[in-house]
Amino acid sequence: QVQLVESGGGLVQAGGSLRLSCAASGRSISSYAMGWFRQAPGKEREFVAAVTWSGDQTFYADSVKGRFTISRDNAKDTVYLQMNSLKPEDTAVYYCAAQGDFTDWPRGGFDYWGQGTQVTVSS
């Protein structure tokens, strides 16, 4: 089983940038597609972005396309989410996840989850 720990969240002004990191342990992430999800207060968890095991394909929610970039460094067992041009509506707890079944690419099949990191974007 793989364990995931997110970091890099915080408070940022609208238009600013943050980079989230997700560090894996227990098993290498090299065999997993990886994803980022987010959940705002009072709302359901929603898909943000995903990247294949090799990093050759990415997929983004329409709401973040062109602003966020997902990437991975398998040698470091780490996946990243670079967030630029942040908006107040991006405020949420962001979760890292590992996809156990690639047939559900890009949005489903995520079996392993981190504890989340808070991102708050002020006006």
Coordinates of C-alpha atoms in Angstrom, one line a residue:
Q1 CA 0.0 0.0 0.0
V2 CA 1.2 3.5 -0.8
Q3 CA 0.9 6.4 1.7
L4 CA 0.6 10.0 0.4
V5 CA 1.3 13.2 2.2
E6 CA 0.5 16.6 0.7
S7 CA 2.3 19.9 1.5
G8 CA 2.7 23.4 0.1
G9 CA -0.8 24.8 0.9
G10 CA -1.3 28.2 2.4
L11 CA -2.8 31.7 2.0
V12 CA -2.2 33.6 -1.2
Q13 CA -3.7 36.6 -2.8
A14 CA -5.8 36.3 -6.0
G15 CA -3.5 36.2 -9.0
G16 CA -0.7 34.6 -7.1
S17 CA 0.8 31.2 -7.3
L18 CA 1.4 28.1 -5.1
R19 CA 3.1 24.7 -5.8
L20 CA 1.6 21.7 -4.0
S21 CA 3.7 18.6 -3.4
C22 CA 2.6 15.0 -2.7
A23 CA 5.3 12.7 -1.3
A24 CA 4.7 8.9 -1.5
S25 CA 6.0 6.2 0.8
G26 CA 5.5 2.4 1.2
R27 CA 5.5 1.8 -2.6
S28 CA 6.9 3.7 -5.5
I29 CA 4.4 5.8 -7.5
S30 CA 6.1 4.8 -10.7
S31 CA 3.4 2.2 -11.4
Y32 CA 0.5 4.6 -10.7
A33 CA -1.3 7.3 -12.5
M34 CA -1.6 10.2 -10.0
G35 CA -4.2 12.8 -9.5
W36 CA -5.2 15.9 -7.6
F37 CA -8.7 16.6 -6.2
R38 CA -10.2 19.4 -4.1
Q39 CA -13.1 19.9 -1.7
A40 CA -14.5 23.3 -0.7
P41 CA -16.6 23.8 2.5
G42 CA -20.1 22.4 2.0
K43 CA -19.3 20.9 -1.4
E44 CA -18.4 17.5 -2.9
R45 CA -14.9 16.5 -3.7
E46 CA -14.1 17.4 -7.3
F47 CA -11.5 16.3 -9.8
V48 CA -8.7 18.8 -10.6
A49 CA -5.9 17.1 -12.7
A50 CA -4.3 13.7 -13.4
V51 CA -1.1 12.5 -15.0
T52 CA -0.1 9.0 -16.3
W53 CA 2.7 6.9 -14.8
S54 CA 5.2 8.2 -17.3
G55 CA 4.1 11.8 -17.3
D56 CA 3.3 11.6 -21.1
Q57 CA -0.4 12.5 -20.7
T58 CA -2.2 14.9 -18.5
F59 CA -5.9 15.8 -18.0
Y60 CA -7.4 18.9 -16.4
A61 CA -10.8 20.0 -15.2
D62 CA -12.1 22.9 -17.3
S63 CA -12.1 25.2 -14.3
V64 CA -8.3 25.0 -14.0
K65 CA -7.1 24.3 -17.5
G66 CA -4.4 26.8 -18.6
R67 CA -3.7 27.9 -15.0
F68 CA -2.7 24.6 -13.2
T69 CA 0.0 22.2 -14.2
I70 CA 0.4 18.6 -12.9
S71 CA 3.8 16.9 -13.1
R72 CA 5.7 14.1 -11.4
D73 CA 9.2 13.0 -10.5
N74 CA 9.2 9.3 -10.1
A75 CA 12.8 9.2 -8.9
K76 CA 11.7 11.3 -6.0
D77 CA 8.3 9.5 -5.6
T78 CA 6.7 13.0 -5.7
V79 CA 3.9 14.6 -7.7
Y80 CA 3.3 18.3 -8.0
L81 CA 0.5 20.7 -8.8
Q82 CA 1.7 24.2 -9.9
M83 CA -1.2 26.6 -9.5
N84 CA -0.9 30.0 -11.2
S85 CA -3.4 32.9 -11.5
L86 CA -5.3 31.7 -8.5
K87 CA -8.8 32.8 -7.9
P88 CA -10.9 32.9 -4.7
E89 CA -13.0 30.0 -6.0
D90 CA -9.9 27.8 -5.9
T91 CA -10.1 27.9 -2.1
A92 CA -10.4 24.3 -0.9
V93 CA -8.6 21.4 0.7
Y94 CA -6.5 19.7 -2.0
Y95 CA -6.0 16.0 -2.0
C96 CA -3.4 13.8 -3.8
A97 CA -4.5 10.4 -5.0
A98 CA -3.0 7.3 -6.7
Q99 CA -5.0 5.4 -9.4
G100 CA -5.0 1.7 -8.9
D101 CA -6.9 0.9 -12.1
F102 CA -5.9 2.8 -15.2
T103 CA -9.0 1.6 -17.1
D104 CA -10.8 4.4 -15.3
W105 CA -8.5 7.1 -16.5
P106 CA -8.6 10.0 -16.1
R107 CA -11.2 10.7 -13.4
G108 CA -11.9 7.4 -11.6
G109 CA -10.1 4.4 -10.0
F110 CA -8.2 6.4 -7.4
D111 CA -7.7 4.0 -4.4
Y112 CA -5.2 5.8 -2.2
W113 CA -5.6 9.2 -0.8
G114 CA -3.6 11.8 1.2
Q115 CA -4.9 13.8 4.2
G116 CA -5.1 17.0 2.2
T117 CA -3.6 20.5 2.4
Q118 CA -5.5 23.7 2.7
V119 CA -5.3 26.4 0.0
T120 CA -7.0 29.7 0.7
V121 CA -7.1 32.5 -2.0
S122 CA -8.0 36.0 -0.8
S123 CA -9.6 38.7 -2.9

